[in-house]
Coordinates of C-alpha atoms and ligand atoms in Angstrom, one line a residue:
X1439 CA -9.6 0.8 -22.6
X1440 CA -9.5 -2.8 -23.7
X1441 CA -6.6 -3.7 -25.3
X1442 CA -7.9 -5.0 -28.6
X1443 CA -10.0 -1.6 -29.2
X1444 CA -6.3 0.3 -28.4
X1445 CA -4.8 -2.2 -31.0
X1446 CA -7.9 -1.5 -33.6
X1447 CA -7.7 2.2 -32.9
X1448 CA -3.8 2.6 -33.4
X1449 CA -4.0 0.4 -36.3
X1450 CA -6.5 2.1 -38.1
X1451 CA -5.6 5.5 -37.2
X1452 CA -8.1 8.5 -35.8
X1453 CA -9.2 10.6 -39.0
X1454 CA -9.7 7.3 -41.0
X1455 CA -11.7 5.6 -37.6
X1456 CA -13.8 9.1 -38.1
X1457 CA -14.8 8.8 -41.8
X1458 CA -15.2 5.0 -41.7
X1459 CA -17.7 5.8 -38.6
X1460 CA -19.6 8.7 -40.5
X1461 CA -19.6 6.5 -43.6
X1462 CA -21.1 3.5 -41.3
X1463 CA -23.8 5.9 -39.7
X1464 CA -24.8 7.4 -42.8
X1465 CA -25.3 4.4 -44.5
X1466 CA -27.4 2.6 -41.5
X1467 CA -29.8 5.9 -41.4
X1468 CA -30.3 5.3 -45.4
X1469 CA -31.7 1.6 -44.9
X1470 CA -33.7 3.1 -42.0
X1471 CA -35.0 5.9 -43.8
X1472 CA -36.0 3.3 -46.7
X1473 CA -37.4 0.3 -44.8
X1474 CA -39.9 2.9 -43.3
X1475 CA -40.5 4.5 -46.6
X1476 CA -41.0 1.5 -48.1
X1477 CA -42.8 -0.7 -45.1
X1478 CA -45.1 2.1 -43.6
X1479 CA -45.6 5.3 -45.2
X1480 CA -43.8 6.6 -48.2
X1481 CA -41.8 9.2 -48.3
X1482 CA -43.0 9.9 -44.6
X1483 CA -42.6 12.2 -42.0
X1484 CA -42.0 9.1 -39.9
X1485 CA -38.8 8.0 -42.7
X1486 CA -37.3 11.5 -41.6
X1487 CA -37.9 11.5 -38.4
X1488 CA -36.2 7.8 -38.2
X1489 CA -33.9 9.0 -39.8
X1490 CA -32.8 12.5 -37.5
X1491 CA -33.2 10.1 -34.8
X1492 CA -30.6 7.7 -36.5
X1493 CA -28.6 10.9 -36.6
X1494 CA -29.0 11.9 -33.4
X1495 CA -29.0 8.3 -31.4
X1496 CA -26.4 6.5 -33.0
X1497 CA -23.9 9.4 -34.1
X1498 CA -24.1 11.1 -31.2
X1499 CA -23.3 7.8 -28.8
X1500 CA -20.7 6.3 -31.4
X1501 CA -18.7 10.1 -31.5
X1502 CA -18.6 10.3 -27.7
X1503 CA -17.4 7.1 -27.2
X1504 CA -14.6 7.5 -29.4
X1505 CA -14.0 11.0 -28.2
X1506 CA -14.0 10.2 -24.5
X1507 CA -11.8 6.4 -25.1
X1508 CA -9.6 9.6 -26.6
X1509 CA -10.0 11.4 -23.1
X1510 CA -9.3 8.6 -21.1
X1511 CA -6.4 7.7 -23.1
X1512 CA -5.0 11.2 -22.9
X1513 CA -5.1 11.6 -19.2
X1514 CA -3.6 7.9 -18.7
X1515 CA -0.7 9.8 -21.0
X1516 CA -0.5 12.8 -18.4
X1517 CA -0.4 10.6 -15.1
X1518 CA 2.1 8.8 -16.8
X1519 CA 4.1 11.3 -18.0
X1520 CA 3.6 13.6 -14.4
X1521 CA 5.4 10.6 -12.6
X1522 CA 8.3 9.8 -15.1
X1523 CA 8.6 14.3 -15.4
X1524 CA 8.4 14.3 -11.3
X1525 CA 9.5 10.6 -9.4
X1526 CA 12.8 8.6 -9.4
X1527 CA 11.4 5.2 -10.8
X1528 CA 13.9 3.4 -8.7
X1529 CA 13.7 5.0 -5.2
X1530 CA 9.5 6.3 -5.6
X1531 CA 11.0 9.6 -3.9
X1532 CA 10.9 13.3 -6.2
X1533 CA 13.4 13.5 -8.9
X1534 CA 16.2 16.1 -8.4
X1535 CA 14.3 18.8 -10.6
X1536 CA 10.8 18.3 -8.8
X1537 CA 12.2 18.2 -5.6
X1538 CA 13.7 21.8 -5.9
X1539 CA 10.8 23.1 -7.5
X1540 CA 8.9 22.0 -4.5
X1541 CA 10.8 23.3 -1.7
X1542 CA 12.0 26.6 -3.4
X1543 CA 8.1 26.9 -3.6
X1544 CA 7.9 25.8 0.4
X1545 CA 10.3 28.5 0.8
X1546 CA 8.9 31.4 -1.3
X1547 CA 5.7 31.0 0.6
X1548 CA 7.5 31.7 4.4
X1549 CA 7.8 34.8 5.8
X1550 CA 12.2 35.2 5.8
X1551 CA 11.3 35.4 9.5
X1552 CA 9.6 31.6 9.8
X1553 CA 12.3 30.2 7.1
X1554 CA 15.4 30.6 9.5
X1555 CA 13.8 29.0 12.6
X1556 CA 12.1 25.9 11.4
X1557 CA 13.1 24.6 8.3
X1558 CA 16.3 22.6 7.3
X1559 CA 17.9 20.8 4.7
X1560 CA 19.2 17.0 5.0
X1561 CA 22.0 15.4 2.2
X1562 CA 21.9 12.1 3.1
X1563 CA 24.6 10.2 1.5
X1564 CA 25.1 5.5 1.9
X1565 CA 28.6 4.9 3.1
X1566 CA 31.2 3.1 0.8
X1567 CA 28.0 2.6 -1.6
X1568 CA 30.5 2.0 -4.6
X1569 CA 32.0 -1.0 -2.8
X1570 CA 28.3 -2.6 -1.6
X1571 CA 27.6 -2.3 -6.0
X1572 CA 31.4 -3.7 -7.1
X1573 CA 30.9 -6.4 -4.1
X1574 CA 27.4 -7.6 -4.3
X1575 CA 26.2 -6.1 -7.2
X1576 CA 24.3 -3.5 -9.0
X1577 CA 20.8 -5.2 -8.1
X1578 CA 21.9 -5.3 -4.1
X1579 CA 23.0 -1.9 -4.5
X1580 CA 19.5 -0.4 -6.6
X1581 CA 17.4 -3.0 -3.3
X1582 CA 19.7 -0.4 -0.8
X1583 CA 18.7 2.4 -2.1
X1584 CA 15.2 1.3 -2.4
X1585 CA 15.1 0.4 1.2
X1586 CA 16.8 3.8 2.6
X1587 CA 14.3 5.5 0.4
X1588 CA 11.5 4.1 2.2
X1589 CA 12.5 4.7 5.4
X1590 CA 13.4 8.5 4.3
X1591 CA 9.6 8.4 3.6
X1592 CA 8.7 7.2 7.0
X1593 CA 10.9 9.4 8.6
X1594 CA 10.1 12.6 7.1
X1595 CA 6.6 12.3 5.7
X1596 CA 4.5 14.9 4.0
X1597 CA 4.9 18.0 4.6
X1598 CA 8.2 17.3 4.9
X1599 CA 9.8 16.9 1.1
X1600 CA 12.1 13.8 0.3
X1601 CA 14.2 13.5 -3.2
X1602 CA 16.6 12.2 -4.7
X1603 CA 20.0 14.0 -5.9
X1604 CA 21.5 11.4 -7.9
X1605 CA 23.7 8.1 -7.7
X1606 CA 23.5 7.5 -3.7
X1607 CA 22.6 10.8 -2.3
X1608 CA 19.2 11.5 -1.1
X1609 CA 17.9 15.1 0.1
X1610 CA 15.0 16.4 2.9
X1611 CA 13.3 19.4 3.4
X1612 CA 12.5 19.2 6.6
X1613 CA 9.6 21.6 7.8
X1614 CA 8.6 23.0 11.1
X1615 CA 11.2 21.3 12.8
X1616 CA 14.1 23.0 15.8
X1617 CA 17.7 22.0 16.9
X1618 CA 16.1 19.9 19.5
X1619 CA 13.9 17.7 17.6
X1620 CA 15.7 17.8 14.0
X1621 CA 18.7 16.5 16.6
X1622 CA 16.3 13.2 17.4
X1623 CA 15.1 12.6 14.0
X1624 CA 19.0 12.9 12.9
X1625 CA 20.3 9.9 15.7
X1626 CA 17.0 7.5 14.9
X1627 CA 17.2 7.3 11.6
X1628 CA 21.3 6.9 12.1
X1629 CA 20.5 4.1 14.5
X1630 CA 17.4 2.9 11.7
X1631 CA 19.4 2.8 8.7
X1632 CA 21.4 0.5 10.5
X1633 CA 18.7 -1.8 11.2
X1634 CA 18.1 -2.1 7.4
X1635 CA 19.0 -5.9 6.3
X1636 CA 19.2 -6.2 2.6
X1637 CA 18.9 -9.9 1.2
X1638 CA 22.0 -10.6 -0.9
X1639 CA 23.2 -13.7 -2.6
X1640 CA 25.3 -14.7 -0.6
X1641 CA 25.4 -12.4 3.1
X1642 CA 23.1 -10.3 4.0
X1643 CA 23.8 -6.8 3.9
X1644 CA 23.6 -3.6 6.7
X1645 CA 24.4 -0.2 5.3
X1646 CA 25.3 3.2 7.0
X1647 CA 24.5 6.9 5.9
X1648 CA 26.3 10.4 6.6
X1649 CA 24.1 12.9 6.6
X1650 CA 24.9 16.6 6.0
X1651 CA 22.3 19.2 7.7
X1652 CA 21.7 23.0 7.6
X1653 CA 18.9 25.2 8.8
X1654 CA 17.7 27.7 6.4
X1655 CA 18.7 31.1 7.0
X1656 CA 17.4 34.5 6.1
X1657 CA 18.0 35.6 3.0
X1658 CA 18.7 32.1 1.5
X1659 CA 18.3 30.9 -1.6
X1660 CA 17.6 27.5 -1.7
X1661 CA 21.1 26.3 -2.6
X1662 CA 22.7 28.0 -0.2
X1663 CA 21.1 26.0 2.3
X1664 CA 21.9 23.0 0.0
X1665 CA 25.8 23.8 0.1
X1666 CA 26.2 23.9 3.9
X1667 CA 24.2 21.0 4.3
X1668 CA 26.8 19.3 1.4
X1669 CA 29.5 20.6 3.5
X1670 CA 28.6 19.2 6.8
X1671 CA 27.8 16.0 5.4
X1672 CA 32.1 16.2 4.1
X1673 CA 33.1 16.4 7.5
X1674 CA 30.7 13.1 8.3
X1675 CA 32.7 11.5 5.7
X1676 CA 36.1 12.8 7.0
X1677 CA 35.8 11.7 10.3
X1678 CA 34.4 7.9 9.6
X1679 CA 30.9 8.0 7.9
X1680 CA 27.9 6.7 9.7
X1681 CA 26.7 9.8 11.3
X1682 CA 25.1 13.1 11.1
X1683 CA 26.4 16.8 11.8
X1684 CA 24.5 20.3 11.8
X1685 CA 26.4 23.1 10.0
X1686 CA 27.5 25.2 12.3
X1687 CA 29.0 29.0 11.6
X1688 CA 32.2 27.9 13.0
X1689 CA 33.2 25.2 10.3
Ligands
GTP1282 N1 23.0 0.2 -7.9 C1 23.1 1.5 -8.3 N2 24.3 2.2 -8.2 C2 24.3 3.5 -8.5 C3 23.1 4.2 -9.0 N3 23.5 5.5 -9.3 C4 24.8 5.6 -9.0 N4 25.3 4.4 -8.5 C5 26.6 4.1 -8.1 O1 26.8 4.7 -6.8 C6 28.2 4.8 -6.5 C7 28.4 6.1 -5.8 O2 29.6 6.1 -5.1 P1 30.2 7.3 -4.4 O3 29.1 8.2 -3.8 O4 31.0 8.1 -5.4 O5 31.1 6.7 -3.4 P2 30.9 5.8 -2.1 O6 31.4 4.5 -2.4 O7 29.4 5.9 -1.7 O8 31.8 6.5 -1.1 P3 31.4 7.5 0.1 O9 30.3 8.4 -0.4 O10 32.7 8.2 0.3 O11 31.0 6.7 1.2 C8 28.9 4.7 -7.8 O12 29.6 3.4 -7.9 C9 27.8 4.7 -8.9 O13 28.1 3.8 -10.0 C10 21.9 3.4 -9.1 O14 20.9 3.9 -9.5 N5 21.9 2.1 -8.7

């Protein structure tokens, strides 16, 4: 909608918008009705039928418009409010509460039998993050988690499911995956994150990730999972950061 006809409409409000257009309407069909009353035939069948037609061409057209610049603006309103209910602004990844809506979903619709072979969860967690903000700044630090976001993306695209937990902590679903492969993706996207260079002020800056993994196992619910993949990704931290480990039953 233009902007000046959302500035009218707000200003003037809807019911008085309504009224003001039934008044206008009314009005028009009267001067129609008596110019062909008093031009052609009075008190004609033609007056009348100018003036349904009035009714019908003008009210009809004028209601719809402002009904459907109502529609439009309504389902602006729900795209709008969708994203800021469902997406980190920041990072462009699924907010906390959308993400585990999402994969409990994934999860309800496996068999228990599919779920323990080939799905995991992945914390992913920047290294000394507090230092990179304290350092270099809060803008620097909100450009590195922008960046790693991205590359989460990339690296585990639909239908695996990318979120964010909160603060520096990211979180995958990762679907139809084995040790074997999940192992790969887990040393490339070490080796990637790496690679990130993030334009400072001053120096550029390289960051490192831990990153926490479990399998989902029969039985599960979703947290479960979420806790031994939080407690692997302790042990990264313990032993230096910058890394990746696979909860195993021993730990
Ligand atoms: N720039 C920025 N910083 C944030 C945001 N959310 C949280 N933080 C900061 O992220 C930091 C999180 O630090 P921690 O995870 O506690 O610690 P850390 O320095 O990463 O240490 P390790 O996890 O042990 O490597 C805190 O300083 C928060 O203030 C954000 O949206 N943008």
């Amino acid at each position: 909608m233009a902007p000046f006809a959302r500035v009218f409409l707000r200003k003037v409000g809807r019911p008085r918008l309504v009224i003001l257009l039934t008044v206008l309407t009314f009005l028009l069909s009267l001067i129609i009705k008596y110019f062909f009353d008093t031009f052609f035939i009075s008190s004609s069948l033609i007056g009348e039928l100018a003036f349904i037609f009035t009714a019908s061409c003008i009210i009809a057209p004028l209601m719809s418009w402002y009904l459907l610049g109502l529609l439009f603006e309504l389902d602006e309103l729900e795209i709008k409010l969708t994203k800021l209910a469902t997406i980190d602004s920041l990072t462009n990844t699924y907010n906390r509460g959308y993400f585990y809506a999402q994969s409990e979903a994934y999860l309800a619709q496996l068999t228990n039998q599919q779920a323990s072979i080939d799905t995991a969860v992945a914390i992913i967690d920047l290294d000394d993050f507090k230092s990179i903000n304290d350092v270099l700044g809060h803008a620097v630090g909100d450009k590195a988690l922008h960046e790693l976001s991205s590359l989460l993306r990339e690296f585990a695209p639909s239908p695996n499911i990318v979120g964010r937990l909160g603060g520096d902590e990211f979180v995958c679903l990762l679907v139809e995956t084995n040790l074997s492969d999940l192992t790969k993706l887990l040393k490339s996207l070490v080796l990637a994150v790496r690679d990130i260079s993030i334009e400072g002020n001053i120096t550029d800056l390289s960051i490192t990730v831990s990153i926490g993994v479990a399998f989902i196992e029969i039985g599960d619910e979703f947290d479960d999972a979420l806790l031994r993949a939080d407690e692997a990704l302790y042990r990264v931290k313990k032993q230096g950061k910058n890394g990746y480990m696979i909860y195993d039953a021993s730990f």
